[in-house]
Amino acid sequence: MFHKILIANRGEIALRIIRTCRELGVKTVAVYSEADKHSLHVRFADEAVCIGPPAGKLSYLNIPQIISAAHLTNVEAIHPGYGFLAENAEFADICTASGFTFIGPTPEMIQSMGDKAHAKETMKKAGVPVVPGTDGVVESLDEALDVAKQIGFPVIIKAVAGGGGRGMRVVTKEEDLEVNVQMAQTEAVGAFGNGAVYIERYVSKPRHIEIQVFGDTFGTVVHYNERECSIQRRHQKLVEESPSPVVSDALRQKMGDAAVKGAASVGYVGAGTIEFLLDADSNFYFMEMNTRIQVEHCVTEQVIGMDLIKQQLHVASGGKISKKPRKPQGHAIECRINAEDTDHDFRPSPGMIKSFHAPGGYGVRLDSHAYSGYAIPPYYDSLIGKLITFGADRKEAIDRMQSALEEFVIEGIHTTIPFHKALMRDERFRAGDFDTHFLETFQWKK
Ligand code: MV4
């Protein structure tokens, strides 16, 4: 195991990593921007280095500053968390070249899964189900038209460099295809500096189901079941749970086997997530692979009884993972608590937290860096915590969530707590009757 690592992140995930390191006796180095001087990750790490001004580009995305801090403090490894540099292949490469272990997959793996058309081809070759469409990138408008007519409308155009819902267009009829391909290409050049797009059949009311995978450096790849992430708004997840209310034991085995096959075919090392679309007939299709630990990893931890950050550190320091399957025990659900004003289109609501009371009790977990008197800076994303409850079954987890949300007090800023309270009461949500479009029509204010 490492003696000392640097955490190239902030907020709840930096704190999450520090907690596991403490338990393992691994010393930690926090890096922070001038806006985060009073953050808990700075207070709870063994050492802290200021790496620049508030703007992300000048601090948490500033590779030379982070590498300098790593040299200065003499760490062995760097944990990127999620977001910021977590899926930046160049950063992973520079870490390694500078003599630090990057706690994550290789730069090549990050690069290869970052190209969404290439990732899809790789998975298809490995025998993972994919949505029918173009073989790789659209080379000409004639090809686009041929393929679209063959698979049938509606189709979806996706940017190769996109992901997470960015750079997508749905086309419902043949006449609209040409102009939309051109617009998608132009947009992709502007947004990603790469105009390549691919086309696939549009799956109309999918659920977003993802499989947690883990690989070690000895060639073992395992999965830790699925997470249901269909409760999203504009591609931002708000609620996640494990297991999914619609995944049977047989389907779990099929999706898990497919995910392991895909990850093993590329020799995947570390924590990864394979995202699938699940249609109404229980067909599933590969969407994307995330090469990082995800925000919602906690629901998996609760139902398999395992610390996934610990597992990341174990694998990165050359440890082996057990091949024994981890069947889900009970049910866990996570509500993302964001500093957002749900009455005004979920706009960010930074500022001073005047009072903060955390819920607790049996089956309740709160991962948060917030506290009474903490000022949420306006420069970063609005996640201030994750409330996770677990119970013997889905109903118990939801009832417990409702109770914990009632107990949760955050004053001084707007949060997503009122939204979650309404959702936990909703009959369709409770019945598990939803897809990725659910929040487009969810009415919760009288
Ligand atoms: C799709 C799709 C329907 N058909 N692909 C959105 C995020 C990105 N990872 C892929 N996404 C989608 N791809 C086909 N062929 C619908 C979506 C989609 C979606 C997926 C997951 C969660 C929420 C979503 C919201 C809108 C669209």
CSV table of C-alpha atoms and ligand atoms in Angstrom, one decimal:
chain,number,residue,atom,x,y,z
A,1,MET,CA,0.0,0.0,0.0
A,2,PHE,CA,1.1,3.6,-0.6
A,3,HIS,CA,2.5,5.7,2.2
A,4,LYS,CA,1.3,9.0,0.9
A,5,ILE,CA,-0.9,10.2,-2.0
A,6,LEU,CA,-2.1,13.5,-3.5
A,7,ILE,CA,-5.7,14.1,-4.2
A,8,ALA,CA,-6.2,16.2,-7.3
A,9,ASN,CA,-9.8,17.2,-6.5
A,10,ARG,CA,-12.0,19.1,-4.1
A,11,GLY,CA,-15.4,18.9,-2.4
A,12,GLU,CA,-17.1,15.7,-1.2
A,13,ILE,CA,-15.0,13.3,-3.2
A,14,ALA,CA,-11.7,14.7,-1.9
A,15,LEU,CA,-13.1,14.2,1.6
A,16,ARG,CA,-14.3,10.7,0.7
A,17,ILE,CA,-10.8,9.7,-0.5
A,18,ILE,CA,-9.2,11.2,2.7
A,19,ARG,CA,-11.5,9.1,4.9
A,20,THR,CA,-10.4,5.9,3.3
A,21,CYS,CA,-6.8,6.9,3.4
A,22,ARG,CA,-7.0,7.6,7.1
A,23,GLU,CA,-8.4,4.2,7.8
A,24,LEU,CA,-5.6,2.6,5.8
A,25,GLY,CA,-2.9,4.7,7.4
A,26,VAL,CA,-2.1,6.4,4.0
A,27,LYS,CA,-1.0,10.0,4.4
A,28,THR,CA,-2.8,12.5,2.2
A,29,VAL,CA,-2.0,15.8,0.5
A,30,ALA,CA,-4.8,18.1,-0.5
A,31,VAL,CA,-4.5,20.7,-3.3
A,32,TYR,CA,-6.8,23.7,-3.2
A,33,SER,CA,-7.6,26.9,-5.0
A,34,GLU,CA,-7.7,30.3,-3.3
A,35,ALA,CA,-11.5,29.9,-3.1
A,36,ASP,CA,-11.2,26.6,-1.1
A,37,LYS,CA,-9.0,27.8,1.8
A,38,HIS,CA,-11.7,26.9,4.3
A,39,SER,CA,-12.8,23.6,2.7
A,40,LEU,CA,-12.9,20.5,4.8
A,41,HIS,CA,-10.6,18.6,2.4
A,42,VAL,CA,-7.9,21.1,3.2
A,43,ARG,CA,-8.5,20.8,7.0
A,44,PHE,CA,-8.6,17.0,7.1
A,45,ALA,CA,-5.7,16.2,4.8
A,46,ASP,CA,-2.3,15.7,6.4
A,47,GLU,CA,-0.8,18.4,4.2
A,48,ALA,CA,-2.3,21.0,1.8
A,49,VAL,CA,-0.8,23.0,-1.1
A,50,CYS,CA,-2.5,26.0,-2.6
A,51,ILE,CA,-2.3,25.6,-6.4
A,52,GLY,CA,-3.8,28.8,-7.8
A,53,PRO,CA,-6.7,31.2,-8.2
A,54,PRO,CA,-10.3,30.1,-8.0
A,55,ALA,CA,-11.0,29.4,-11.6
A,56,GLY,CA,-10.8,25.6,-12.3
A,57,LYS,CA,-8.5,26.1,-15.3
A,58,LEU,CA,-6.0,27.9,-13.1
A,59,SER,CA,-6.1,25.4,-10.2
A,60,TYR,CA,-7.8,21.9,-10.3
A,61,LEU,CA,-7.1,21.7,-14.0
A,62,ASN,CA,-3.6,23.1,-13.8
A,63,ILE,CA,-1.4,20.1,-14.5
A,64,PRO,CA,2.0,21.8,-13.9
A,65,GLN,CA,0.8,23.1,-10.5
A,66,ILE,CA,-0.5,19.7,-9.4
A,67,ILE,CA,2.6,17.9,-10.5
A,68,SER,CA,4.8,20.5,-8.7
A,69,ALA,CA,2.7,20.0,-5.5
A,70,ALA,CA,3.3,16.2,-5.8
A,71,HIS,CA,7.1,16.7,-6.1
A,72,LEU,CA,7.1,19.1,-3.3
A,73,THR,CA,5.3,16.8,-0.9
A,74,ASN,CA,7.0,13.6,-2.1
A,75,VAL,CA,3.9,11.5,-2.7
A,76,GLU,CA,3.8,8.1,-4.4
A,77,ALA,CA,0.5,8.3,-6.2
A,78,ILE,CA,-2.2,10.7,-7.4
A,79,HIS,CA,-5.9,10.1,-7.1
A,80,PRO,CA,-7.9,12.2,-9.6
A,81,GLY,CA,-11.4,11.7,-8.1
A,82,TYR,CA,-14.2,12.4,-10.7
A,83,GLY,CA,-14.5,15.4,-13.0
A,84,PHE,CA,-11.6,17.8,-13.5
A,85,LEU,CA,-8.6,15.7,-14.7
A,86,ALA,CA,-10.0,12.2,-14.0
A,87,GLU,CA,-10.5,11.3,-17.6
A,88,ASN,CA,-7.7,13.4,-19.0
A,89,ALA,CA,-5.2,10.9,-20.7
A,90,GLU,CA,-2.5,13.6,-20.9
A,91,PHE,CA,-2.6,14.1,-17.1
A,92,ALA,CA,-2.5,10.3,-16.5
A,93,ASP,CA,0.5,10.2,-18.8
A,94,ILE,CA,2.3,13.1,-17.1
A,95,CYS,CA,1.7,11.6,-13.7
A,96,THR,CA,3.4,8.4,-14.7
A,97,ALA,CA,6.2,10.1,-16.6
A,98,SER,CA,6.9,12.2,-13.5
A,99,GLY,CA,7.2,9.1,-11.3
A,100,PHE,CA,3.8,9.1,-9.7
A,101,THR,CA,1.2,6.2,-9.9
A,102,PHE,CA,-2.0,7.5,-11.5
A,103,ILE,CA,-4.8,5.9,-9.5
A,104,GLY,CA,-6.9,4.8,-12.5
A,105,PRO,CA,-6.5,3.1,-15.9
A,106,THR,CA,-3.7,3.8,-18.4
A,107,PRO,CA,-3.6,6.9,-20.6
A,108,GLU,CA,-4.3,4.6,-23.6
A,109,MET,CA,-7.4,3.2,-22.0
A,110,ILE,CA,-8.7,6.7,-21.1
A,111,GLN,CA,-8.0,7.9,-24.7
A,112,SER,CA,-9.6,4.9,-26.3
A,113,MET,CA,-12.9,5.1,-24.3
A,114,GLY,CA,-13.0,8.9,-24.7
A,115,ASP,CA,-13.5,8.4,-28.5
A,116,LYS,CA,-17.2,7.3,-28.3
A,117,ALA,CA,-17.2,5.7,-31.8
A,118,HIS,CA,-14.0,3.8,-31.1
A,119,ALA,CA,-15.3,2.6,-27.8
A,120,LYS,CA,-18.5,1.3,-29.4
A,121,GLU,CA,-16.5,-0.5,-32.1
A,122,THR,CA,-14.2,-2.0,-29.4
A,123,MET,CA,-17.2,-3.3,-27.4
A,124,LYS,CA,-18.9,-4.6,-30.5
A,125,LYS,CA,-15.8,-6.6,-31.4
A,126,ALA,CA,-15.8,-8.0,-27.9
A,127,GLY,CA,-19.4,-9.3,-28.4
A,128,VAL,CA,-21.1,-6.6,-26.2
A,129,PRO,CA,-24.5,-5.6,-27.7
A,130,VAL,CA,-24.5,-2.1,-29.4
A,131,VAL,CA,-27.2,-0.1,-31.0
A,132,PRO,CA,-27.3,-0.7,-34.8
A,133,GLY,CA,-25.8,2.3,-36.8
A,134,THR,CA,-22.8,3.4,-38.8
A,135,ASP,CA,-19.6,1.4,-38.5
A,136,GLY,CA,-17.6,4.1,-36.8
A,137,VAL,CA,-17.5,7.7,-38.0
A,138,VAL,CA,-19.8,9.1,-40.7
A,139,GLU,CA,-17.6,9.5,-43.8
A,140,SER,CA,-20.1,11.0,-46.2
A,141,LEU,CA,-23.7,12.2,-46.4
A,142,ASP,CA,-24.5,9.4,-48.8
A,143,GLU,CA,-23.3,6.9,-46.2
A,144,ALA,CA,-25.3,8.7,-43.5
A,145,LEU,CA,-28.4,8.5,-45.6
A,146,ASP,CA,-27.9,4.8,-46.5
A,147,VAL,CA,-27.4,3.7,-43.0
A,148,ALA,CA,-30.3,5.8,-41.6
A,149,LYS,CA,-32.7,4.4,-44.2
A,150,GLN,CA,-31.5,0.9,-43.4
A,151,ILE,CA,-32.0,1.2,-39.6
A,152,GLY,CA,-35.1,3.4,-39.9
A,153,PHE,CA,-36.1,6.7,-38.3
A,154,PRO,CA,-35.8,8.2,-35.7
A,155,VAL,CA,-32.0,8.1,-35.6
A,156,ILE,CA,-29.6,9.9,-33.2
A,157,ILE,CA,-26.4,11.7,-34.3
A,158,LYS,CA,-23.7,11.6,-31.7
A,159,ALA,CA,-20.3,13.4,-31.6
A,160,VAL,CA,-17.3,11.1,-31.3
A,161,ALA,CA,-15.8,13.4,-28.7
A,162,GLY,CA,-19.1,14.0,-26.9
A,163,GLY,CA,-20.5,11.9,-24.1
A,164,GLY,CA,-22.7,12.5,-21.2
A,165,GLY,CA,-25.4,13.8,-23.6
A,166,ARG,CA,-23.3,16.5,-25.1
A,167,GLY,CA,-23.3,16.8,-28.9
A,168,MET,CA,-26.4,14.7,-29.7
A,169,ARG,CA,-29.2,15.3,-32.2
A,170,VAL,CA,-32.4,13.2,-32.8
A,171,VAL,CA,-33.6,13.2,-36.4
A,172,THR,CA,-37.1,11.9,-37.1
A,173,LYS,CA,-37.3,12.0,-40.9
A,174,GLU,CA,-35.1,11.5,-44.0
A,175,GLU,CA,-35.4,15.1,-45.3
A,176,ASP,CA,-33.9,16.4,-42.0
A,177,LEU,CA,-30.9,14.2,-42.0
A,178,GLU,CA,-28.4,16.0,-44.2
A,179,VAL,CA,-28.8,19.4,-42.5
A,180,ASN,CA,-28.6,17.8,-39.0
A,181,VAL,CA,-25.4,15.9,-39.8
A,182,GLN,CA,-23.8,19.1,-41.0
A,183,MET,CA,-25.0,21.0,-38.0
A,184,ALA,CA,-23.8,18.3,-35.6
A,185,GLN,CA,-20.4,18.3,-37.3
A,186,THR,CA,-20.1,22.1,-37.1
A,187,GLU,CA,-21.2,22.1,-33.4
A,188,ALA,CA,-18.8,19.3,-32.6
A,189,VAL,CA,-15.9,21.2,-34.1
A,190,GLY,CA,-16.8,24.2,-32.0
A,191,ALA,CA,-17.4,22.3,-28.7
A,192,PHE,CA,-14.7,19.6,-28.9
A,193,GLY,CA,-12.3,20.6,-31.7
A,194,ASN,CA,-13.3,17.3,-33.4
A,195,GLY,CA,-16.2,17.3,-35.9
A,196,ALA,CA,-16.5,13.5,-36.2
A,197,VAL,CA,-20.0,12.1,-35.7
A,198,TYR,CA,-21.7,8.7,-35.8
A,199,ILE,CA,-25.3,7.6,-36.2
A,200,GLU,CA,-27.4,5.0,-34.5
A,201,ARG,CA,-31.0,4.0,-34.1
A,202,TYR,CA,-32.8,6.1,-31.6
A,203,VAL,CA,-34.0,4.0,-28.6
A,204,SER,CA,-37.2,5.8,-27.6
A,205,LYS,CA,-37.8,5.3,-23.8
A,206,PRO,CA,-34.7,3.9,-22.4
A,207,ARG,CA,-33.5,3.4,-18.9
A,208,HIS,CA,-30.0,4.3,-18.0
A,209,ILE,CA,-28.4,1.2,-16.3
A,210,GLU,CA,-24.7,1.1,-15.7
A,211,ILE,CA,-22.5,-1.8,-14.5
A,212,GLN,CA,-19.6,-1.2,-12.1
A,213,VAL,CA,-16.5,-3.0,-13.2
A,214,PHE,CA,-13.1,-3.5,-11.7
A,215,GLY,CA,-9.9,-4.8,-13.1
A,216,ASP,CA,-6.5,-5.6,-11.6
A,217,THR,CA,-3.0,-5.7,-13.1
A,218,PHE,CA,-3.1,-9.6,-13.2
A,219,GLY,CA,-5.9,-9.7,-15.8
A,220,THR,CA,-8.8,-10.3,-13.5
A,221,VAL,CA,-12.0,-8.3,-14.3
A,222,VAL,CA,-15.1,-8.5,-12.2
A,223,HIS,CA,-18.4,-6.6,-11.9
A,224,TYR,CA,-20.3,-5.3,-8.9
A,225,ASN,CA,-23.8,-5.3,-10.3
A,226,GLU,CA,-25.8,-2.4,-11.8
A,227,ARG,CA,-26.9,1.0,-10.8
A,228,GLU,CA,-30.2,2.5,-12.0
A,229,CYS,CA,-29.5,6.2,-13.1
A,230,SER,CA,-32.6,7.1,-15.1
A,231,ILE,CA,-33.7,10.0,-12.9
A,232,GLN,CA,-31.8,12.7,-14.7
A,233,ARG,CA,-32.4,16.2,-15.7
A,234,ARG,CA,-30.6,17.6,-18.8
A,235,HIS,CA,-28.1,14.8,-18.4
A,236,GLN,CA,-27.4,15.6,-14.8
A,237,LYS,CA,-28.2,12.6,-12.6
A,238,LEU,CA,-30.3,13.4,-9.5
A,239,VAL,CA,-31.1,10.0,-8.0
A,240,GLU,CA,-29.3,6.7,-8.4
A,241,GLU,CA,-30.0,3.3,-6.8
A,242,SER,CA,-28.8,-0.3,-6.7
A,243,PRO,CA,-30.1,-2.7,-7.6
A,244,SER,CA,-32.4,-1.4,-10.4
A,245,PRO,CA,-36.1,-2.1,-9.8
A,246,VAL,CA,-36.4,-3.7,-13.2
A,247,VAL,CA,-33.2,-5.8,-13.4
A,248,SER,CA,-33.9,-9.5,-12.7
A,249,ASP,CA,-31.2,-11.9,-11.5
A,250,ALA,CA,-31.0,-13.3,-15.0
A,251,LEU,CA,-30.7,-9.9,-16.7
A,252,ARG,CA,-28.1,-8.8,-14.1
A,253,GLN,CA,-26.0,-11.8,-15.0
A,254,LYS,CA,-26.3,-11.1,-18.7
A,255,MET,CA,-25.4,-7.4,-18.4
A,256,GLY,CA,-22.7,-8.1,-15.9
A,257,ASP,CA,-21.1,-10.8,-18.2
A,258,ALA,CA,-21.3,-8.4,-21.1
A,259,ALA,CA,-19.6,-5.6,-19.1
A,260,VAL,CA,-16.9,-7.9,-17.9
A,261,LYS,CA,-16.3,-9.3,-21.4
A,262,GLY,CA,-16.0,-5.7,-22.8
A,263,ALA,CA,-13.7,-4.5,-20.0
A,264,ALA,CA,-11.5,-7.7,-20.1
A,265,SER,CA,-11.1,-7.4,-23.9
A,266,VAL,CA,-9.2,-4.2,-23.4
A,267,GLY,CA,-7.3,-5.4,-20.3
A,268,TYR,CA,-9.0,-2.8,-18.1
A,269,VAL,CA,-7.4,-1.9,-14.8
A,270,GLY,CA,-9.0,0.0,-12.0
A,271,ALA,CA,-12.6,1.2,-11.4
A,272,GLY,CA,-14.8,1.6,-14.5
A,273,THR,CA,-18.4,1.9,-15.5
A,274,ILE,CA,-20.1,0.5,-18.5
A,275,GLU,CA,-23.3,2.5,-19.3
A,276,PHE,CA,-26.1,0.7,-21.1
A,277,LEU,CA,-29.5,1.8,-22.5
A,278,LEU,CA,-32.2,-0.7,-21.5
A,279,ASP,CA,-35.3,-0.7,-23.7
A,280,ALA,CA,-38.8,-1.6,-22.7
A,281,ASP,CA,-38.3,-5.2,-23.9
A,282,SER,CA,-35.2,-5.7,-21.7
A,283,ASN,CA,-32.8,-5.4,-24.6
A,284,PHE,CA,-29.6,-3.6,-23.5
A,285,TYR,CA,-27.0,-1.7,-25.6
A,286,PHE,CA,-23.6,-0.4,-24.8
A,287,MET,CA,-23.5,3.4,-24.6
A,288,GLU,CA,-20.3,4.6,-23.1
A,289,MET,CA,-17.5,3.5,-20.7
A,290,ASN,CA,-16.4,5.9,-17.9
A,291,THR,CA,-12.8,5.3,-16.8
A,292,ARG,CA,-13.1,6.8,-13.3
A,293,ILE,CA,-14.8,6.3,-10.0
A,294,GLN,CA,-18.3,7.9,-10.3
A,295,VAL,CA,-20.3,10.2,-8.0
A,296,GLU,CA,-22.8,7.4,-7.5
A,297,HIS,CA,-20.3,4.6,-6.5
A,298,CYS,CA,-21.7,4.8,-2.9
A,299,VAL,CA,-25.0,2.9,-3.7
A,300,THR,CA,-22.9,0.0,-5.0
A,301,GLU,CA,-20.7,0.1,-1.8
A,302,GLN,CA,-23.7,-0.2,0.4
A,303,VAL,CA,-25.3,-3.2,-1.2
A,304,ILE,CA,-22.0,-5.2,-1.8
A,305,GLY,CA,-20.4,-4.2,1.5
A,306,MET,CA,-17.2,-3.0,0.1
A,307,ASP,CA,-15.2,0.3,0.0
A,308,LEU,CA,-14.5,1.0,-3.7
A,309,ILE,CA,-12.0,3.8,-3.0
A,310,LYS,CA,-10.0,1.2,-0.9
A,311,GLN,CA,-10.3,-1.2,-3.8
A,312,GLN,CA,-8.9,1.5,-6.2
A,313,LEU,CA,-5.9,2.1,-3.9
A,314,HIS,CA,-5.4,-1.7,-3.6
A,315,VAL,CA,-5.4,-2.3,-7.3
A,316,ALA,CA,-3.2,0.8,-8.0
A,317,SER,CA,-0.6,-0.4,-5.5
A,318,GLY,CA,-0.4,-3.8,-7.2
A,319,GLY,CA,-3.0,-5.8,-5.3
A,320,LYS,CA,-5.2,-8.6,-6.6
A,321,ILE,CA,-9.0,-8.5,-6.6
A,322,SER,CA,-11.2,-11.4,-5.6
A,323,LYS,CA,-13.2,-13.2,-8.4
A,324,LYS,CA,-16.0,-14.0,-6.0
A,325,PRO,CA,-19.3,-12.5,-7.2
A,326,ARG,CA,-20.8,-9.8,-4.9
A,327,LYS,CA,-24.5,-10.3,-5.0
A,328,PRO,CA,-26.5,-7.2,-3.9
A,329,GLN,CA,-27.8,-7.4,-0.4
A,330,GLY,CA,-30.8,-5.1,0.3
A,331,HIS,CA,-31.3,-1.8,-1.5
A,332,ALA,CA,-29.5,1.5,-1.5
A,333,ILE,CA,-30.6,4.9,-2.9
A,334,GLU,CA,-28.7,8.1,-3.3
A,335,CYS,CA,-30.1,11.7,-3.6
A,336,ARG,CA,-27.7,14.3,-4.9
A,337,ILE,CA,-27.9,17.4,-2.7
A,338,ASN,CA,-27.1,20.4,-5.0
A,339,ALA,CA,-26.9,24.1,-4.2
A,340,GLU,CA,-29.5,24.9,-6.8
A,341,ASP,CA,-32.8,26.8,-6.9
A,342,THR,CA,-35.3,24.3,-8.2
A,343,ASP,CA,-37.9,27.1,-8.6
A,344,HIS,CA,-35.7,28.8,-11.1
A,345,ASP,CA,-34.7,26.0,-13.5
A,346,PHE,CA,-32.2,24.5,-11.0
A,347,ARG,CA,-29.9,27.5,-11.4
A,348,PRO,CA,-26.8,27.4,-9.1
A,349,SER,CA,-27.4,28.9,-5.6
A,350,PRO,CA,-23.9,29.5,-4.1
A,351,GLY,CA,-23.4,31.4,-0.9
A,352,MET,CA,-23.1,31.0,2.9
A,353,ILE,CA,-24.7,28.0,4.6
A,354,LYS,CA,-26.2,29.7,7.7
A,355,SER,CA,-27.2,26.5,9.4
A,356,PHE,CA,-26.7,22.9,8.6
A,357,HIS,CA,-28.1,19.8,10.4
A,358,ALA,CA,-27.1,16.4,9.0
A,359,PRO,CA,-29.6,13.5,9.1
A,360,GLY,CA,-28.4,10.3,10.7
A,361,GLY,CA,-29.5,7.0,12.1
A,362,TYR,CA,-29.8,3.4,11.1
A,363,GLY,CA,-29.2,2.9,7.3
A,364,VAL,CA,-28.3,6.6,6.6
A,365,ARG,CA,-25.1,7.8,5.1
A,366,LEU,CA,-24.1,11.4,4.2
A,367,ASP,CA,-21.1,12.1,2.1
A,368,SER,CA,-20.6,15.9,2.2
A,369,HIS,CA,-18.0,18.6,2.7
A,370,ALA,CA,-20.6,21.2,3.8
A,371,TYR,CA,-21.0,22.6,7.3
A,372,SER,CA,-22.6,25.4,9.1
A,373,GLY,CA,-20.8,28.6,8.2
A,374,TYR,CA,-19.3,27.2,5.0
A,375,ALA,CA,-19.6,29.4,1.9
A,376,ILE,CA,-20.2,27.5,-1.3
A,377,PRO,CA,-18.0,29.1,-3.9
A,378,PRO,CA,-19.6,29.9,-7.3
A,379,TYR,CA,-16.7,28.5,-9.4
A,380,TYR,CA,-17.4,24.8,-9.3
A,381,ASP,CA,-20.2,22.4,-9.7
A,382,SER,CA,-23.1,22.6,-7.3
A,383,LEU,CA,-22.9,19.2,-5.6
A,384,ILE,CA,-22.7,19.8,-1.9
A,385,GLY,CA,-23.4,16.3,-0.7
A,386,LYS,CA,-24.9,12.9,-1.3
A,387,LEU,CA,-27.5,11.4,1.0
A,388,ILE,CA,-27.6,7.6,0.8
A,389,THR,CA,-30.0,5.4,2.6
A,390,PHE,CA,-30.1,1.6,2.6
A,391,GLY,CA,-32.7,-0.9,3.7
A,392,ALA,CA,-33.7,-4.5,3.3
A,393,ASP,CA,-35.7,-3.7,0.2
A,394,ARG,CA,-36.5,-0.7,-2.1
A,395,LYS,CA,-39.5,0.4,-0.1
A,396,GLU,CA,-37.6,0.5,3.1
A,397,ALA,CA,-34.7,2.5,1.5
A,398,ILE,CA,-37.2,5.0,0.0
A,399,ASP,CA,-39.1,5.4,3.3
A,400,ARG,CA,-35.8,5.9,5.1
A,401,MET,CA,-34.8,8.5,2.5
A,402,GLN,CA,-38.0,10.4,3.0
A,403,SER,CA,-37.4,10.5,6.8
A,404,ALA,CA,-33.8,11.5,6.4
A,405,LEU,CA,-34.8,14.3,4.0
A,406,GLU,CA,-37.3,15.6,6.5
A,407,GLU,CA,-34.6,15.8,9.1
A,408,PHE,CA,-32.0,17.5,6.8
A,409,VAL,CA,-31.8,21.2,7.4
A,410,ILE,CA,-29.7,23.5,5.2
A,411,GLU,CA,-30.4,27.2,5.6
A,412,GLY,CA,-29.0,30.2,3.7
A,413,ILE,CA,-29.0,28.7,0.2
A,414,HIS,CA,-31.4,26.9,-2.1
A,415,THR,CA,-31.0,23.1,-2.4
A,416,THR,CA,-32.5,20.1,-4.2
A,417,ILE,CA,-33.9,18.7,-0.9
A,418,PRO,CA,-37.5,19.9,-1.6
A,419,PHE,CA,-37.4,18.2,-5.1
A,420,HIS,CA,-36.2,14.9,-3.5
A,421,LYS,CA,-38.9,15.0,-0.9
A,422,ALA,CA,-41.5,15.3,-3.6
A,423,LEU,CA,-40.0,12.6,-5.7
A,424,MET,CA,-39.8,10.1,-2.8
A,425,ARG,CA,-43.6,10.6,-2.4
A,426,ASP,CA,-44.4,10.1,-6.1
A,427,GLU,CA,-46.4,6.9,-6.9
A,428,ARG,CA,-44.8,6.3,-10.2
A,429,PHE,CA,-41.3,6.6,-8.7
A,430,ARG,CA,-42.2,4.3,-5.9
A,431,ALA,CA,-43.5,1.8,-8.4
A,432,GLY,CA,-40.3,1.9,-10.3
A,433,ASP,CA,-42.2,3.0,-13.3
A,434,PHE,CA,-39.9,5.5,-15.0
A,435,ASP,CA,-37.3,6.0,-17.8
A,436,THR,CA,-34.8,8.7,-18.7
A,437,HIS,CA,-37.6,11.0,-19.8
A,438,PHE,CA,-39.4,10.9,-16.4
A,439,LEU,CA,-38.3,14.3,-15.1
A,440,GLU,CA,-39.4,16.0,-18.4
A,441,THR,CA,-43.0,15.7,-17.2
A,442,PHE,CA,-42.7,15.3,-13.4
A,443,GLN,CA,-44.9,17.9,-11.7
A,444,TRP,CA,-44.2,18.4,-8.1
A,445,LYS,CA,-45.2,22.0,-7.3
A,446,LYS,CA,-48.9,22.6,-6.7
B,1,MV4,C1,-29.2,7.4,-26.8
B,1,MV4,C2,-30.5,7.6,-26.6
B,1,MV4,C3,-31.4,6.9,-27.4
B,1,MV4,N1,-31.0,6.1,-28.4
B,1,MV4,N2,-28.8,6.6,-27.9
B,1,MV4,C4,-27.6,10.5,-23.5
B,1,MV4,C5,-26.3,10.5,-22.8
B,1,MV4,C6,-25.4,9.7,-23.7
B,1,MV4,N3,-24.5,8.9,-22.9
B,1,MV4,C7,-26.2,8.9,-24.6
B,1,MV4,N4,-27.6,9.4,-24.4
B,1,MV4,C8,-28.6,8.8,-25.1
B,1,MV4,N5,-28.2,8.0,-26.1
B,1,MV4,C9,-29.7,6.0,-28.6
B,1,MV4,N6,-29.2,5.3,-29.7
B,1,MV4,C10,-30.9,8.4,-25.5
B,1,MV4,C11,-30.0,9.0,-24.7
B,1,MV4,C12,-30.5,9.8,-23.7
B,1,MV4,C13,-30.2,9.5,-22.4
B,1,MV4,C14,-29.5,8.4,-22.0
B,1,MV4,C15,-29.2,8.2,-20.7
B,1,MV4,C16,-29.8,9.0,-19.7
B,1,MV4,C17,-30.5,10.1,-20.0
B,1,MV4,C18,-30.8,10.3,-21.4
B,1,MV4,C19,-31.5,11.4,-21.7
B,1,MV4,C20,-31.8,11.7,-23.0
B,1,MV4,C21,-31.2,10.9,-24.0
